[in-house]
Coordinates of C-alpha atoms in Angstrom, one line a residue:
X4 CA -1.2 0.9 25.4
X5 CA -0.6 4.5 24.5
X6 CA -1.3 7.3 27.4
X7 CA -3.7 10.1 26.5
X8 CA -1.0 12.7 25.4
X9 CA -0.3 9.9 22.5
X10 CA -3.6 9.7 21.1
X11 CA -3.9 11.3 17.6
X12 CA -7.0 13.3 15.9
X13 CA -9.1 13.2 13.2
X14 CA -6.1 15.8 11.2
X15 CA -3.1 13.5 12.4
X16 CA -5.5 10.4 11.4
X17 CA -6.3 12.1 7.5
X18 CA -2.5 13.1 7.4
X19 CA -1.5 9.1 8.2
X20 CA -4.1 8.3 5.5
X21 CA -2.8 10.6 2.9
X22 CA 0.4 10.5 3.7
X23 CA 0.7 6.7 3.2
X24 CA -1.3 6.7 -0.4
X25 CA 0.5 9.5 -1.2
X26 CA 4.3 8.3 -1.6
X27 CA 6.5 7.8 -4.8
X28 CA 3.2 6.3 -6.9
X29 CA 1.3 9.2 -8.4
X30 CA 4.8 10.5 -9.5
X31 CA 5.6 7.6 -12.2
X32 CA 1.5 7.5 -12.7
X33 CA 2.1 8.8 -16.2
X34 CA 4.3 6.1 -17.2
X35 CA 3.4 3.8 -15.3
X36 CA 0.0 3.5 -16.8
X37 CA 1.1 4.5 -20.3
X38 CA 2.8 1.8 -20.6
X39 CA 0.0 -0.9 -20.1
X40 CA -3.2 1.1 -21.2
X41 CA -4.4 3.9 -23.3
X42 CA -7.1 6.9 -22.9
X43 CA -10.1 4.7 -22.7
X44 CA -9.2 1.7 -20.8
X45 CA -7.5 4.3 -18.6
X46 CA -10.7 5.7 -17.7
X47 CA -12.6 2.9 -17.7
X48 CA -9.9 1.4 -15.3
X49 CA -10.4 4.6 -12.4
X50 CA -14.0 4.1 -12.7
X51 CA -13.7 0.3 -11.2
X52 CA -10.8 1.7 -8.6
X53 CA -12.6 4.1 -7.8
X54 CA -16.2 1.9 -6.9
X55 CA -14.2 -0.7 -5.7
X56 CA -12.1 1.6 -3.2
X57 CA -15.0 3.6 -2.4
X58 CA -16.3 0.5 -1.0
X59 CA -13.3 -1.0 1.0
X60 CA -12.8 2.6 2.7
X61 CA -16.6 2.7 3.3
X62 CA -16.2 -1.4 4.8
X63 CA -13.4 -0.1 6.9
X64 CA -15.4 2.9 7.6
X65 CA -18.2 0.8 8.8
X66 CA -16.0 -2.5 10.8
X67 CA -14.5 1.2 12.8
X68 CA -17.8 2.0 13.9
X69 CA -19.5 -1.5 14.4
X70 CA -16.6 -3.3 15.6
X71 CA -15.1 -0.8 18.3
X72 CA -13.0 -3.6 20.0
X73 CA -11.1 -4.9 16.9
X74 CA -8.1 -2.7 16.8
X75 CA -5.4 -2.5 14.2
X76 CA -8.2 -3.3 11.2
X77 CA -6.6 -5.1 8.5
X78 CA -5.6 -7.9 10.5
X79 CA -7.9 -7.9 13.4
X80 CA -10.8 -8.6 10.9
X81 CA -9.9 -11.2 9.6
X82 CA -9.0 -12.9 12.9
X83 CA -12.5 -12.1 14.1
X84 CA -13.8 -13.8 10.9
X85 CA -11.6 -16.7 9.9
X86 CA -9.4 -17.7 12.7
X87 CA -6.1 -17.3 13.8
X88 CA -3.8 -18.2 11.1
X89 CA -5.9 -16.4 8.5
X90 CA -5.3 -13.2 10.8
X91 CA -1.4 -13.8 11.2
X92 CA -1.4 -14.2 7.6
X93 CA -3.1 -10.8 6.9
X94 CA -1.0 -9.2 9.4
X95 CA 2.0 -10.9 8.1
X96 CA 1.1 -9.9 4.0
X97 CA 0.4 -6.5 5.3
X98 CA 3.5 -6.1 6.8
X99 CA 5.7 -7.5 4.0
X100 CA 3.7 -4.8 1.6
X101 CA 4.2 -1.8 3.8
X102 CA 8.4 -2.6 4.0
X103 CA 8.3 -3.7 0.4
X104 CA 7.0 -0.5 -0.7
X105 CA 9.7 1.1 1.5
X106 CA 12.4 -0.2 -1.0
X107 CA 10.7 0.7 -3.5
X108 CA 10.5 4.1 -2.1
X109 CA 14.3 4.1 -1.5
X110 CA 15.0 3.2 -5.1
X111 CA 12.6 5.6 -6.5
X112 CA 14.0 8.6 -4.1
X113 CA 17.8 8.0 -5.1
X114 CA 16.6 7.0 -9.2
X115 CA 15.3 10.6 -8.3
X116 CA 18.2 12.4 -7.7
X117 CA 20.3 10.5 -9.9
X118 CA 19.0 13.2 -12.5
X119 CA 21.5 15.2 -11.4
X120 CA 23.7 13.0 -9.6
X121 CA 24.5 10.5 -12.1
X122 CA 26.5 8.6 -8.7
X123 CA 23.1 7.5 -8.0
X124 CA 22.2 6.1 -11.5
X125 CA 18.9 4.3 -11.3
X126 CA 18.6 4.0 -7.5
X127 CA 20.5 0.6 -6.9
X128 CA 24.0 1.7 -7.0
X129 CA 25.9 1.5 -4.3
X130 CA 26.5 5.3 -3.3
X131 CA 22.6 5.2 -3.3
X132 CA 22.1 2.0 -1.9
X133 CA 24.8 3.3 1.0
X134 CA 22.9 6.7 1.5
X135 CA 19.6 5.0 1.6
X136 CA 20.8 2.7 4.3
X137 CA 21.6 6.0 6.4
X138 CA 18.3 7.6 5.5
X139 CA 16.7 4.8 6.7
X140 CA 18.1 4.3 10.2
X141 CA 17.8 8.4 10.6
X142 CA 14.0 7.3 10.2
X143 CA 14.1 4.6 12.8
X144 CA 15.9 6.4 15.6
X145 CA 13.1 9.3 14.8
X146 CA 10.3 7.3 15.0
X147 CA 11.9 5.3 18.0
X148 CA 11.1 9.1 19.9
X149 CA 7.5 8.7 19.6
X150 CA 4.3 8.0 17.8
X151 CA 2.6 11.2 18.7
X152 CA 5.9 13.2 17.4
X153 CA 6.6 11.5 14.3
X154 CA 2.6 11.8 13.2
X155 CA 3.2 15.4 13.2
X156 CA 6.4 15.5 11.4
X157 CA 4.1 13.3 8.5
X158 CA 1.3 16.0 9.2
X159 CA 3.6 18.7 7.8
X160 CA 5.6 16.3 5.5
X161 CA 2.0 15.6 3.9
X162 CA 0.7 19.4 3.6
X163 CA 4.3 20.4 1.9
X164 CA 4.5 17.2 -1.0
X165 CA 0.7 18.0 -2.1
X166 CA 1.6 22.1 -3.3
X167 CA 3.5 20.5 -6.4
X168 CA 0.9 18.1 -7.5
X169 CA -1.8 21.2 -7.4
X170 CA 0.5 23.3 -8.9
X171 CA 0.9 20.3 -11.4
X172 CA -2.7 19.9 -12.2
X173 CA -3.2 23.8 -12.5
X174 CA -0.8 24.2 -14.9
X175 CA -1.2 21.1 -17.0
X176 CA -5.2 21.6 -17.1
X177 CA -4.0 24.9 -19.1
X178 CA -2.2 22.8 -21.5
X179 CA -4.2 19.9 -21.4
X180 CA -5.5 19.3 -25.8
X181 CA -8.3 17.9 -26.9
X182 CA -7.0 16.4 -29.7
X183 CA -3.8 14.8 -28.2
X184 CA -5.9 13.3 -25.5
X185 CA -8.5 11.7 -28.4
X186 CA -5.8 10.8 -30.8
X187 CA -5.5 7.3 -29.8
X188 CA -8.3 6.4 -27.2
X189 CA -9.2 2.6 -27.3
X190 CA -4.9 2.1 -28.4
X191 CA -5.6 0.2 -31.6
X192 CA -2.2 1.6 -32.6
X193 CA -0.3 -0.8 -30.2
X194 CA -1.7 -4.5 -30.7
X195 CA 0.6 -5.2 -28.2
X196 CA -1.8 -4.1 -25.3
X197 CA -4.6 -6.6 -26.4
X198 CA -8.6 -5.8 -25.9
X199 CA -9.7 -3.0 -24.0
X200 CA -10.1 -5.1 -20.8
X201 CA -6.5 -6.5 -21.1
X202 CA -5.8 -3.1 -20.9
X203 CA -7.9 -2.4 -17.7
X204 CA -6.5 -5.8 -16.2
X205 CA -2.8 -4.6 -16.6
X206 CA -3.0 -1.5 -14.9
X207 CA -4.6 -2.7 -11.8
X208 CA -1.6 -3.6 -9.6
X209 CA -0.6 0.2 -10.4
X210 CA -4.0 1.4 -9.0
X211 CA -3.6 -1.1 -6.0
X212 CA -0.5 0.6 -4.9
X213 CA -1.1 4.2 -5.6
X214 CA -3.9 3.6 -2.9
X215 CA -2.4 0.7 -0.5
X216 CA -2.8 3.0 3.0
X217 CA -6.6 3.8 2.6
X218 CA -6.7 1.2 5.6
X219 CA -4.2 3.5 7.2
X220 CA -6.5 5.1 10.2
X221 CA -7.8 1.5 10.9
X222 CA -4.5 0.5 11.6
X223 CA -4.3 3.2 14.2
X224 CA -8.2 3.1 15.4
X225 CA -6.5 1.8 19.2
X226 CA -4.8 5.2 19.1
X227 CA -7.4 7.6 18.1
X228 CA -8.5 10.2 20.7
X229 CA -12.3 10.0 19.1
X230 CA -13.0 6.3 17.6
X231 CA -15.5 7.7 15.5
X232 CA -12.6 9.9 13.6
X233 CA -11.0 6.3 12.2
X234 CA -13.5 6.4 9.7
X235 CA -14.0 9.6 9.1
X236 CA -10.4 10.0 8.2
X237 CA -10.4 6.8 5.9
X238 CA -13.2 8.5 3.9
X239 CA -12.1 11.7 3.5
X240 CA -8.0 10.8 3.0
X241 CA -9.3 8.5 0.5
X242 CA -11.7 10.8 -1.9
X243 CA -8.9 13.8 -1.8
X244 CA -6.3 11.1 -2.9
X245 CA -8.4 9.7 -5.4
X246 CA -9.3 13.3 -7.2
X247 CA -5.6 14.1 -7.1
X248 CA -5.0 10.7 -8.9
X249 CA -7.2 11.1 -11.5
X250 CA -6.4 14.4 -12.6
X251 CA -2.6 14.1 -12.8
X252 CA -2.9 10.8 -15.1
X253 CA -5.5 12.2 -17.0
X254 CA -4.5 15.9 -17.6
X255 CA -1.0 14.2 -18.6
X256 CA -2.6 12.4 -21.6
X257 CA -4.0 15.1 -23.0
X258 CA -0.5 17.0 -22.5
X259 CA 2.0 14.5 -24.2
X260 CA 1.1 11.0 -26.7
X261 CA 0.6 7.7 -24.7
X262 CA 4.0 7.0 -26.7
X263 CA 5.8 9.9 -25.7
X264 CA 4.4 8.9 -22.0
X265 CA 5.5 5.6 -22.3
X266 CA 9.1 6.3 -23.0
X267 CA 9.5 8.4 -20.0
X268 CA 12.0 7.8 -17.1
X269 CA 10.4 7.5 -13.8
X270 CA 9.3 10.0 -12.0
X271 CA 7.5 10.7 -15.0
X272 CA 5.9 13.7 -13.7
X273 CA 9.0 15.7 -13.4
X274 CA 9.2 14.7 -17.5
X275 CA 5.8 15.8 -18.5
X276 CA 5.9 19.3 -16.4
X277 CA 9.2 19.7 -17.8
X278 CA 7.5 19.3 -21.3
X279 CA 5.2 22.1 -20.7
X280 CA 7.1 24.6 -18.8
X281 CA 11.0 23.9 -18.9
X282 CA 13.6 22.9 -17.0
X283 CA 11.9 24.1 -13.3
X284 CA 9.6 22.3 -13.9
X285 CA 11.2 19.1 -13.2
X286 CA 13.1 20.4 -10.4
X287 CA 9.4 21.4 -8.5
X288 CA 8.6 18.0 -9.0
X289 CA 11.5 16.6 -7.8
X290 CA 11.4 18.3 -4.7
X291 CA 8.2 17.5 -4.1
X292 CA 8.9 13.8 -4.7
X293 CA 11.6 14.1 -2.4
X294 CA 9.5 15.2 0.4
X295 CA 6.3 13.1 -0.3
X296 CA 8.7 9.9 -0.3
X297 CA 10.5 11.6 3.1
X298 CA 7.0 11.4 4.6
X299 CA 5.9 8.0 3.1
X300 CA 8.4 6.5 4.7
X301 CA 7.8 7.7 8.1
X302 CA 3.8 7.1 7.4
X303 CA 4.8 3.2 6.4
X304 CA 7.3 3.2 9.3
X305 CA 4.7 4.0 11.6
X306 CA 2.0 1.5 10.4
X307 CA 4.7 -1.3 10.2
X308 CA 5.8 -1.8 13.5
X309 CA 2.2 -1.1 14.6
X310 CA 0.5 -3.9 12.7
X311 CA 3.7 -6.4 14.3
X312 CA 3.1 -4.8 17.4
X313 CA -0.7 -5.3 17.4
X314 CA -0.6 -9.0 16.5
X315 CA 1.9 -9.5 19.4
X316 CA -0.1 -7.5 21.5
X317 CA -3.4 -10.2 21.4
X318 CA -0.7 -13.1 21.0
X319 CA -1.0 -13.9 17.4
X320 CA 2.7 -13.3 16.7
X321 CA 5.7 -13.8 19.4
X322 CA 5.5 -11.3 22.5
X323 CA 9.2 -10.1 22.0
X324 CA 7.1 -7.8 19.1
X325 CA 4.4 -6.7 21.8
X326 CA 7.8 -4.7 23.9
X327 CA 7.6 -0.8 24.0
X328 CA 9.8 1.6 24.6
X329 CA 9.5 4.2 27.2
X330 CA 8.1 6.5 23.9
X331 CA 5.2 3.7 24.0
X332 CA 6.8 3.0 20.6
X333 CA 7.3 -0.8 19.4
X334 CA 10.5 -1.2 19.3
X335 CA 11.3 -4.6 18.7
X336 CA 8.9 -4.5 15.8
X337 CA 10.5 -1.1 14.5
X338 CA 14.2 -2.9 14.6
X339 CA 12.9 -5.9 12.9
X340 CA 11.0 -4.1 10.3
X341 CA 14.2 -2.0 9.4
X342 CA 16.0 -5.0 9.6
X343 CA 14.1 -6.4 6.3
X344 CA 14.2 -3.5 4.7
X345 CA 18.3 -3.0 5.2
X346 CA 18.5 -6.8 3.5
X347 CA 16.3 -6.0 0.5
X348 CA 18.2 -2.8 0.1
X349 CA 21.3 -4.9 -0.4
X350 CA 19.4 -7.5 -2.2
X351 CA 18.6 -4.7 -4.9
X352 CA 21.8 -4.3 -4.8
X353 CA 23.3 -7.5 -5.9
X354 CA 20.4 -7.7 -8.1
X355 CA 19.9 -4.9 -9.9
X356 CA 15.8 -4.8 -8.2
X357 CA 13.7 -1.4 -10.1
X358 CA 10.8 0.6 -8.7
X359 CA 8.5 -1.2 -11.0
X360 CA 8.8 -4.7 -10.1
X361 CA 9.0 -4.0 -6.6
X362 CA 5.5 -2.2 -6.5
X363 CA 3.6 -5.3 -8.2
X364 CA 5.5 -7.5 -5.3
X365 CA 4.4 -4.9 -2.7
X366 CA 0.9 -4.4 -4.5
X367 CA 0.2 -8.6 -4.8
X368 CA 1.2 -8.9 -1.1
X369 CA -1.9 -6.5 0.3
X370 CA -4.7 -8.7 -1.7
X371 CA -5.2 -10.9 0.4
X372 CA -6.0 -8.8 3.9
X373 CA -7.9 -6.4 1.3
X374 CA -10.2 -9.8 0.4
X375 CA -10.5 -11.3 4.1
X376 CA -11.9 -7.7 5.6
X377 CA -14.3 -7.5 2.9
X378 CA -15.2 -11.4 3.5
X379 CA -15.4 -10.2 7.3
X380 CA -17.9 -7.3 6.6
X381 CA -20.0 -9.8 4.4
X382 CA -19.9 -12.2 7.1
X383 CA -21.3 -9.8 9.4
X384 CA -24.2 -8.5 7.7
X385 CA -25.0 -11.9 6.5
X386 CA -25.1 -12.9 10.1
X387 CA -26.5 -9.1 11.1
X388 CA -24.5 -8.7 14.0
X389 CA -24.7 -5.5 15.0
X390 CA -27.1 -4.5 13.2
X391 CA -30.8 -5.6 15.3
X392 CA -33.4 -2.9 14.3
X393 CA -31.6 -1.9 11.3
X394 CA -32.5 -3.5 8.4
X395 CA -32.1 -1.1 5.4
X396 CA -28.5 -0.5 7.0
X397 CA -28.1 -3.9 7.1
X398 CA -29.2 -4.4 3.2
X399 CA -27.1 -1.2 2.2
X400 CA -23.7 -2.7 4.1
X401 CA -24.3 -6.2 2.4
X402 CA -24.1 -4.1 -1.0
X403 CA -21.0 -2.1 -0.4
X404 CA -19.0 -5.0 1.5
X405 CA -20.1 -7.6 -1.9
X406 CA -18.8 -4.9 -4.5
X407 CA -15.6 -4.5 -2.0
X408 CA -15.6 -8.6 -1.9
X409 CA -15.9 -8.8 -6.0
X410 CA -13.7 -5.9 -6.1
X411 CA -10.7 -7.8 -4.2
X412 CA -11.4 -11.3 -6.2
X413 CA -11.0 -9.1 -9.2
X414 CA -7.7 -7.6 -7.7
X415 CA -6.3 -11.1 -7.5
X416 CA -7.1 -12.2 -10.8
X417 CA -5.6 -8.8 -12.5
X418 CA -2.6 -9.4 -10.5
X419 CA -2.1 -13.1 -12.8
X420 CA -0.8 -16.3 -11.6
X421 CA 3.1 -14.9 -11.5
X422 CA 2.3 -12.8 -8.0
X423 CA 0.2 -15.4 -6.4
X424 CA 3.1 -17.6 -7.2
X425 CA 5.4 -14.9 -5.5
X426 CA 3.3 -13.6 -2.7
X427 CA 3.2 -17.9 -1.3
X428 CA 6.7 -17.5 -1.4
X429 CA 6.5 -14.7 0.8
X430 CA 3.7 -15.9 3.2
X431 CA 4.9 -19.1 4.1
X432 CA 8.0 -18.2 6.1
X433 CA 6.0 -16.6 8.6
X434 CA 4.9 -19.5 10.2
X435 CA 7.9 -19.7 12.1
X436 CA 7.2 -17.1 13.9
X437 CA 3.2 -18.1 14.1
X438 CA 4.5 -21.7 15.6
X439 CA 6.6 -19.8 17.7
X440 CA 3.4 -17.4 19.4
X441 CA 1.7 -20.7 19.4
X442 CA 4.6 -22.6 21.7
X443 CA 4.8 -19.5 24.2
X444 CA 0.5 -20.3 24.6
X445 CA 0.9 -24.0 24.3
X446 CA -1.2 -24.7 21.5
X447 CA -1.9 -26.3 19.0
X448 CA -0.1 -24.7 15.8
X449 CA -3.2 -25.3 13.4
X450 CA -7.0 -26.5 13.3
X451 CA -7.7 -28.6 10.2
X452 CA -9.1 -25.8 8.2
X453 CA -5.7 -24.1 8.4
X454 CA -3.9 -27.1 7.7
X455 CA -5.2 -27.3 4.2
X456 CA -4.6 -23.3 3.7
X457 CA -1.6 -23.6 5.0
X458 CA -1.0 -26.9 2.5
X459 CA -2.1 -24.9 -0.4
X460 CA 0.2 -21.9 0.6
X461 CA 3.4 -24.4 0.9
X462 CA 2.5 -25.5 -2.8
X463 CA 2.6 -22.2 -4.2
X464 CA 5.7 -21.5 -2.6
X465 CA 7.6 -24.6 -3.9
X466 CA 5.9 -23.9 -7.4
X467 CA 7.3 -20.5 -7.0
X468 CA 10.8 -21.4 -5.9
X469 CA 11.5 -24.1 -8.7
X470 CA 9.9 -21.7 -11.2
X471 CA 12.4 -19.4 -10.3
X472 CA 15.2 -21.6 -9.9
X473 CA 14.8 -22.9 -12.9
X474 CA 13.9 -19.5 -15.2
X475 CA 10.5 -19.9 -16.0
X476 CA 9.4 -16.8 -13.4
X477 CA 11.6 -13.8 -12.6
X478 CA 10.7 -10.5 -10.7

């Protein structure tokens, strides 16, 4: 555990939540949404997302307060409620989602620089990947210096990257035109969009990606100076980010038409502001994006290492991942994370991977951890555990937990079979580390129930591998 000097206060926890959620997603939001839905569906989708994600935020807040002994949030809740393999799988999926998001951030960062320096192209040229690799290892050695020092830098970058977004919101609000906003509310001129509910479904993985990080304070619950700050940071961070996301998306739809937005190159927010005020607007957003991505890369480097460390500390993952350096940083976990990022950066170079495909895959990997966290909250309220003498609060928390669970199920459906299969392909290899941890403890690998779950994962992975090989499925 960390020494008192390494403990994080409320401001640092809020910055971790906001810094984790505000990465590259918000800067590409206008194009990402317009390519999948028109105004009416976008508003409905944000309504569903606001209710669902707020319910998840309250779930994390409630669990942080009622189960203070369960540190590291997402993973710990799955294990406590549904066994060691589900706990391991949640940690594994969350970890993969986190570093896949970082790969996407690197691609987007150098794609942005490609606007001004053609040698970077779409962020996946040899020069771009080389520079991304240098930046990756610079962040790596920064984090190795200490959690507290890196968290302080994250607070600074969080403040810096919000300023261009606020400037955009003020300018876009002044330029907003109702006739553009209401021109084709239900997307009738785009039959390829399908029905309104199909449009809502198609935009769901984008909304998930921009909110990944809502559980950031829960992951750091073991390092919080005051346990009660964990829930506060989660809800405060969520509400602030929700306001920014909705305003950026909705105001853009009143500045440029849906077809214009859908045709923009990412980061599309730069082009929207350039449309309003000229070239300096694109430069402002590009600078804001660069700061935002650097902060997000730092936040997720911290989160990736912490989730592996916490899982290994209670022996669900191999013990080598529980080792800390002199600065109380889980060094081995950080090395494993960044080696994987480096590997996927090289894969991106040779496969011409895009930002959008990476964020969709990252979003799909986070759905299972969110599902099990909500399911654990439902289980607690159903049993009445920790609710003695509080029947009214128990009923309220049960309703919130059920909403969060239904939202998690809806997201799995909205993601579609493709991403369920790709997720299974990434979940399956994790059993190697799980088996090593079990051997270290001299325990049986699976219970009878866990054997059935792993068989289903293997079947999905097999189908995904065959579909990729035969060309039926692609990233």
